[in-house]
Coordinates of C-alpha atoms in Angstrom, one line a residue:
M242 CA -60.1 200.0 -118.1
T243 CA -63.3 201.9 -117.0
G244 CA -61.4 205.1 -116.1
W245 CA -61.7 206.5 -119.5
L246 CA -65.5 206.1 -119.5
E247 CA -65.7 207.9 -116.2
A248 CA -63.8 210.8 -117.8
I249 CA -66.2 210.8 -120.7
D250 CA -69.1 210.9 -118.3
R251 CA -67.6 213.8 -116.4
L252 CA -67.2 215.8 -119.6
A253 CA -70.9 215.0 -120.4
R254 CA -72.0 216.4 -117.0
E255 CA -69.9 219.5 -117.6
R256 CA -71.6 220.1 -121.0
A257 CA -75.0 219.5 -119.5
K258 CA -74.3 222.1 -116.8
A259 CA -73.3 224.6 -119.5
G260 CA -76.5 223.9 -121.5
L261 CA -74.5 222.3 -124.3
T262 CA -76.0 218.8 -124.4
R263 CA -77.2 217.7 -127.9
Q264 CA -79.9 215.3 -128.8
L265 CA -80.9 213.2 -131.8
R266 CA -84.6 213.5 -132.6
P267 CA -85.7 211.1 -135.4
R268 CA -88.6 212.5 -137.5
A269 CA -91.2 210.6 -139.5
A270 CA -91.9 211.3 -143.1
G271 CA -94.7 213.9 -143.4
D272 CA -94.6 214.8 -139.7
G273 CA -96.5 218.0 -140.4
V274 CA -93.9 220.2 -138.7
V275 CA -93.2 223.6 -140.4
D276 CA -89.6 223.4 -141.3
L277 CA -87.6 226.6 -140.6
A278 CA -84.6 224.6 -139.5
G279 CA -83.4 222.6 -142.4
N280 CA -81.6 223.9 -145.5
D281 CA -84.0 222.9 -148.2
Y282 CA -84.3 226.6 -149.3
L283 CA -86.0 226.1 -152.6
G284 CA -88.1 223.1 -151.5
L285 CA -86.5 220.9 -154.1
S286 CA -86.0 217.8 -151.9
V287 CA -89.6 216.9 -152.7
H288 CA -89.9 218.5 -156.2
P289 CA -91.6 216.0 -158.5
E290 CA -88.9 216.2 -161.2
V291 CA -86.2 215.7 -158.6
V292 CA -87.9 212.7 -156.9
A293 CA -88.7 211.1 -160.3
A294 CA -85.1 211.4 -161.5
A295 CA -83.8 209.9 -158.3
G296 CA -86.3 207.1 -158.5
A297 CA -85.4 206.2 -162.1
A298 CA -81.7 206.1 -161.2
L299 CA -82.4 204.0 -158.1
S300 CA -84.1 201.4 -160.4
S301 CA -81.3 201.5 -162.9
F302 CA -78.2 201.5 -160.6
G303 CA -79.4 200.2 -157.3
L304 CA -78.9 201.6 -153.8
G305 CA -75.2 202.5 -153.7
A306 CA -72.4 203.5 -156.0
T307 CA -70.5 200.2 -155.0
G308 CA -67.1 201.8 -154.9
S309 CA -65.0 204.9 -154.9
R310 CA -65.1 207.4 -157.8
L311 CA -61.9 205.9 -159.2
V312 CA -62.9 202.3 -159.0
R313 CA -66.6 201.7 -159.9
G314 CA -68.3 204.7 -158.3
T315 CA -68.4 207.1 -161.2
T316 CA -71.5 206.7 -163.3
G317 CA -73.1 208.6 -166.1
P318 CA -75.1 210.8 -163.7
H319 CA -71.9 211.7 -161.9
A320 CA -70.3 213.0 -165.1
E321 CA -73.4 214.8 -166.1
L322 CA -73.8 216.5 -162.8
E323 CA -70.2 217.7 -162.8
S324 CA -70.6 219.2 -166.3
A325 CA -73.9 220.9 -165.3
L326 CA -72.4 222.3 -162.1
A327 CA -69.3 223.7 -163.9
G328 CA -71.5 225.3 -166.5
W329 CA -73.9 226.8 -163.9
L330 CA -71.0 228.2 -161.8
G331 CA -69.1 229.4 -164.8
A332 CA -66.1 227.3 -163.9
A333 CA -63.8 225.3 -166.2
G334 CA -64.3 222.1 -164.2
A335 CA -66.1 220.6 -161.2
L336 CA -65.6 217.6 -159.1
V337 CA -68.4 216.0 -157.0
F338 CA -67.7 214.6 -153.5
S339 CA -69.9 212.6 -151.1
S340 CA -70.3 215.7 -148.8
G341 CA -69.6 219.4 -148.7
Y342 CA -67.5 218.7 -145.6
L343 CA -65.2 216.4 -147.5
A344 CA -65.0 218.9 -150.4
N345 CA -63.8 221.6 -148.1
L346 CA -61.2 219.3 -146.5
A347 CA -59.9 218.4 -149.9
V348 CA -59.6 221.8 -151.4
I349 CA -57.7 223.3 -148.5
R350 CA -55.3 220.4 -148.3
A351 CA -54.8 220.5 -152.1
V352 CA -53.7 224.2 -152.2
G353 CA -50.9 223.2 -149.8
A354 CA -49.0 222.1 -152.9
V355 CA -48.6 225.7 -153.9
C356 CA -49.4 227.8 -150.8
D357 CA -47.7 228.0 -147.4
L358 CA -50.2 230.2 -145.6
I359 CA -54.0 230.1 -145.2
V360 CA -55.9 233.2 -144.1
S361 CA -59.2 232.0 -142.6
D362 CA -62.2 234.2 -141.6
A363 CA -62.9 234.0 -137.9
Y364 CA -66.5 232.9 -138.5
N365 CA -65.8 230.1 -141.0
H366 CA -67.7 226.8 -140.9
A367 CA -66.2 223.9 -139.0
S368 CA -65.3 222.1 -142.2
L369 CA -63.1 224.9 -143.3
I370 CA -61.5 225.2 -139.9
D371 CA -60.8 221.4 -139.9
G372 CA -59.5 221.7 -143.4
C373 CA -57.0 224.3 -142.2
K374 CA -56.0 222.1 -139.3
I375 CA -55.4 218.9 -141.3
S376 CA -53.7 220.6 -144.2
G377 CA -50.6 221.2 -142.2
I378 CA -50.4 224.7 -143.7
R379 CA -49.7 227.6 -141.3
T380 CA -53.1 229.3 -140.7
A381 CA -53.8 232.9 -139.7
V382 CA -57.3 233.8 -138.5
A383 CA -58.6 237.1 -139.8
P384 CA -61.3 239.2 -138.1
H385 CA -64.7 238.5 -139.6
N386 CA -65.4 240.2 -143.0
D387 CA -62.4 242.5 -142.8
P388 CA -60.5 242.8 -146.1
A389 CA -58.1 245.3 -144.6
A390 CA -57.0 242.8 -142.0
V391 CA -56.7 240.1 -144.7
A392 CA -54.5 242.5 -146.7
A393 CA -52.2 243.2 -143.7
L394 CA -51.8 239.4 -143.1
L395 CA -50.9 238.8 -146.7
D396 CA -48.5 241.8 -146.8
A397 CA -46.6 240.4 -143.9
H398 CA -46.1 237.0 -145.6
P399 CA -43.4 236.6 -148.3
G400 CA -44.8 233.4 -149.9
R401 CA -48.0 232.4 -151.7
A402 CA -51.2 232.3 -149.7
A403 CA -54.8 231.4 -149.9
V404 CA -57.7 233.2 -148.3
V405 CA -60.7 231.1 -147.2
T406 CA -64.2 232.4 -146.6
E407 CA -67.8 231.6 -146.9
S408 CA -70.0 233.7 -149.2
V409 CA -73.1 233.6 -146.9
F410 CA -72.0 232.6 -143.4
S411 CA -73.8 229.6 -142.1
V412 CA -74.5 230.8 -138.6
D413 CA -75.3 234.5 -138.9
G414 CA -76.4 234.5 -142.6
D415 CA -74.4 237.7 -143.5
L416 CA -72.7 238.2 -146.8
A417 CA -68.9 238.2 -147.3
P418 CA -67.4 241.2 -149.2
L419 CA -66.2 238.9 -152.0
A420 CA -65.4 241.6 -154.5
A421 CA -63.2 243.5 -152.0
L422 CA -61.5 240.3 -150.8
H423 CA -60.7 239.4 -154.4
E424 CA -59.2 242.8 -155.0
V425 CA -56.9 242.1 -152.0
T426 CA -56.0 238.6 -153.1
S427 CA -55.5 239.3 -156.8
A428 CA -53.2 242.2 -156.1
R429 CA -51.0 240.0 -153.9
G430 CA -51.0 236.8 -156.0
A431 CA -53.1 234.9 -153.5
L432 CA -55.9 232.4 -154.1
L433 CA -59.4 233.0 -152.9
I434 CA -61.4 229.9 -151.7
V435 CA -65.1 230.5 -151.3
D436 CA -67.6 228.1 -149.6
D437 CA -70.8 229.0 -151.5
A438 CA -72.9 226.5 -149.7
H439 CA -75.6 228.9 -148.5
A440 CA -75.6 231.1 -151.6
L441 CA -75.8 228.5 -154.4
G442 CA -79.3 228.5 -155.8
L443 CA -80.2 231.7 -154.0
L444 CA -77.9 234.5 -155.2
G445 CA -76.6 235.5 -158.6
Q446 CA -78.1 235.3 -162.1
R447 CA -80.1 232.0 -162.3
G448 CA -79.1 231.2 -158.8
A449 CA -75.4 230.6 -159.7
G450 CA -74.3 231.6 -156.2
G451 CA -72.5 234.3 -154.3
V452 CA -69.2 234.1 -156.3
A453 CA -71.2 234.7 -159.5
A454 CA -73.2 237.5 -157.9
A455 CA -69.8 239.2 -157.0
G456 CA -68.7 239.0 -160.7
L457 CA -66.0 236.4 -159.9
A458 CA -67.2 233.3 -161.7
G459 CA -64.5 231.6 -163.7
K460 CA -61.6 233.7 -162.3
P461 CA -58.5 231.5 -162.4
D462 CA -57.5 232.5 -158.9
V463 CA -60.9 231.7 -157.3
L464 CA -61.9 228.2 -156.1
V465 CA -65.5 227.5 -155.2
T466 CA -66.9 224.8 -152.9
A467 CA -70.6 224.1 -152.1
T468 CA -72.8 221.4 -150.7
L469 CA -75.5 219.8 -152.8
S470 CA -77.7 219.3 -149.7
K471 CA -79.1 222.8 -149.2
A472 CA -80.8 224.7 -152.0
L473 CA -80.5 221.6 -154.2
G474 CA -82.2 219.4 -151.7
G475 CA -79.9 216.4 -152.0
A476 CA -76.5 215.3 -150.6
G477 CA -72.9 215.7 -151.6
G478 CA -70.4 218.4 -152.3
V479 CA -68.6 220.0 -155.2
V480 CA -65.3 221.9 -155.9
A481 CA -65.3 224.1 -159.0
G482 CA -62.4 225.9 -160.5
P483 CA -59.6 225.7 -163.2
A484 CA -59.3 222.4 -165.0
A485 CA -55.7 221.9 -163.8
F486 CA -56.8 222.2 -160.2
I487 CA -59.7 219.7 -160.7
R488 CA -57.1 217.3 -162.2
H489 CA -54.9 217.8 -159.2
L490 CA -57.8 216.9 -156.9
V491 CA -58.5 213.7 -158.8
D492 CA -54.9 212.7 -158.5
T493 CA -54.2 213.8 -154.9
G494 CA -57.5 214.5 -153.0
R495 CA -57.6 211.9 -150.2
T496 CA -61.3 212.6 -149.4
F497 CA -62.1 212.0 -153.0
I498 CA -59.8 209.0 -153.8
Y499 CA -60.6 206.9 -150.7
D500 CA -64.3 207.7 -150.1
T501 CA -67.2 205.8 -151.6
A502 CA -68.9 207.8 -154.3
P503 CA -72.3 209.4 -153.7
P504 CA -75.2 207.1 -154.7
P505 CA -76.2 207.5 -158.4
A506 CA -79.8 208.0 -157.3
V507 CA -78.9 211.0 -155.2
V508 CA -76.6 212.4 -157.9
A509 CA -79.4 212.0 -160.5
G510 CA -81.8 213.8 -158.2
V511 CA -79.3 216.7 -157.7
L512 CA -78.8 216.9 -161.4
A513 CA -82.5 217.4 -161.9
A514 CA -82.5 220.0 -159.0
V515 CA -79.7 222.0 -160.7
R516 CA -81.9 222.3 -163.8
V517 CA -85.0 223.3 -161.7
A518 CA -83.0 225.7 -159.6
A519 CA -81.5 227.6 -162.5
D520 CA -85.0 228.5 -163.6
A521 CA -86.5 229.1 -160.1
D522 CA -86.6 232.9 -160.0
D523 CA -90.1 232.6 -158.7
R524 CA -89.0 230.6 -155.7
R525 CA -86.1 232.9 -155.1
A526 CA -88.6 235.8 -155.0
V527 CA -90.6 234.0 -152.4
L528 CA -87.6 233.6 -150.2
T529 CA -86.7 237.3 -150.5
A530 CA -90.2 238.4 -149.6
R531 CA -90.3 236.0 -146.6
G532 CA -86.9 237.0 -145.4
A533 CA -88.0 240.6 -145.3
E534 CA -91.3 239.7 -143.6
I535 CA -89.8 237.6 -140.8
A536 CA -87.0 240.2 -140.1
A537 CA -89.5 243.0 -139.9
R538 CA -91.7 240.9 -137.5
L539 CA -88.8 240.1 -135.3
R540 CA -87.6 243.7 -135.2
S541 CA -91.1 244.8 -134.2
A542 CA -90.8 242.3 -131.3
G543 CA -87.6 244.0 -130.2
Y544 CA -84.9 241.8 -131.8
A545 CA -82.1 243.5 -133.8
V546 CA -82.0 241.4 -136.9
P547 CA -81.3 242.6 -140.5
D548 CA -83.0 241.3 -143.6
P549 CA -81.2 238.1 -144.5
A550 CA -78.7 238.2 -147.4
A551 CA -79.9 234.8 -148.6
G552 CA -81.9 232.1 -146.6
V553 CA -80.4 232.3 -143.1
L554 CA -81.6 234.6 -140.4
S555 CA -79.9 234.6 -137.0
V556 CA -81.7 235.7 -133.9
P557 CA -79.7 236.3 -130.7
A558 CA -80.8 234.4 -127.6
P559 CA -79.9 235.4 -123.9
G560 CA -77.9 232.2 -123.5
P561 CA -77.6 228.5 -124.4
E562 CA -80.4 227.4 -122.0
A563 CA -82.7 230.1 -123.4
A564 CA -82.0 229.2 -127.0
V565 CA -82.7 225.5 -126.2
A566 CA -86.0 226.3 -124.4
W567 CA -87.1 228.7 -127.3
A568 CA -86.4 226.0 -129.9
A569 CA -88.2 223.4 -127.8
D570 CA -91.3 225.5 -127.3
C571 CA -91.5 226.2 -131.0
R572 CA -91.1 222.4 -131.7
D573 CA -93.9 221.6 -129.3
R574 CA -96.1 223.9 -131.3
G575 CA -95.2 222.3 -134.6
V576 CA -92.4 224.6 -135.8
A577 CA -88.8 223.4 -136.3
V578 CA -86.1 226.1 -135.8
G579 CA -82.4 225.9 -135.5
C580 CA -80.7 226.3 -132.2
F581 CA -77.0 227.2 -132.3
R582 CA -74.8 227.2 -129.3
P583 CA -71.0 227.0 -128.7
P584 CA -69.0 225.5 -130.3
S585 CA -71.2 226.0 -133.4
T586 CA -71.2 229.7 -132.8
P587 CA -67.8 231.3 -133.4
D588 CA -68.2 234.1 -130.8
G589 CA -69.4 232.0 -127.9
S590 CA -73.0 233.4 -128.0
S591 CA -76.2 231.5 -128.7
R592 CA -78.8 232.0 -131.4
L593 CA -81.9 230.8 -132.9
R594 CA -81.2 230.2 -136.6
L595 CA -84.2 230.4 -139.0
T596 CA -83.8 229.1 -142.5
L597 CA -86.3 230.0 -145.1
N598 CA -88.0 227.4 -147.3
A599 CA -89.9 228.4 -150.5
G600 CA -91.7 225.0 -150.3
V601 CA -93.5 225.9 -147.0
D602 CA -97.1 226.7 -147.5
G603 CA -97.9 230.5 -147.1
A604 CA -100.4 229.9 -144.3
D605 CA -98.0 227.6 -142.5
F606 CA -95.3 230.2 -142.8
A607 CA -97.5 232.9 -141.3
R608 CA -98.4 230.6 -138.4
A609 CA -94.7 229.8 -137.8
L610 CA -93.9 233.5 -137.5
N611 CA -96.6 233.8 -134.8
V612 CA -95.2 230.8 -132.9
I613 CA -91.6 232.1 -133.0
V614 CA -92.5 235.5 -131.6
E615 CA -94.9 234.1 -129.0
C616 CA -92.3 231.6 -127.7
A617 CA -89.5 234.2 -127.5
P618 CA -87.8 234.4 -124.1

């Protein structure tokens, strides 16, 4: 009976030899670390209005939602948040999930009712890849950000298809050619599914996201997903699109029907964050300026990095061990940065991933830049 544990230990040793061991590092509240690793782009997780709204709902509803959305888990804040998100994103309807991961699993599985092919970008997030796998729909992987390759795959398929992409890619931070992709899909009767997680709150008018910035908001053949845990500083996920599709998700979405609803306190906090984010052009301007500054500083240090499209900047590392050591050295000097290695990186290379945060003090940000450059391998 212990043979399987020995096999598990052997796999762990192999990962360690390849520099792919991962560790959990609990942090204390107010630890003083400059955060360039998390996804709190606008600094809203600690915004007074957001915290106050969450606290009021916590006092009113208690800790948890106490059930799934279709049992007892839907509260007034849930309905208000869905209405606010639909309006912000320019969609006919929206449905809130307990995570962005579950929202992506649901939307891809749901289009299987009308599609028999998924075309997925090679650099898509793991949640989209897993959605394709569990959907049971035949999946073709298209080269990264290549509308012509997507068109060729669709042209070779006689049935209805859906194309899946991120708007801002979570590892490299580059922007998808959404307008060009929509030209391809709309001309061929295909759906376009866009994970807007890293663009919501950052791009588009009033921060409505990458789909809105591309002029695609409200299109009947475009479905949008996003997390509520990045620029909105909370937790949860959302699918936005035509009302009929949202109804379809309510009736058939397994990760919606059978999952406990997000806590009302979190939902109320996110609702407050949506209202703040829509009017946060000043914070978005800070992010743009900081993105240009950090990219220029890294280029001067010899790293080939572009200005970030939104809040993610990817810096190549010589290998997984070097990336881990770089991140650890930064952490030892009070700066948190992301360290991405296989299988998180789609091309097998390793990177330091820096995420911008408008809530970080200007002096702390300047110090963090110095630390990152000084610790570079």
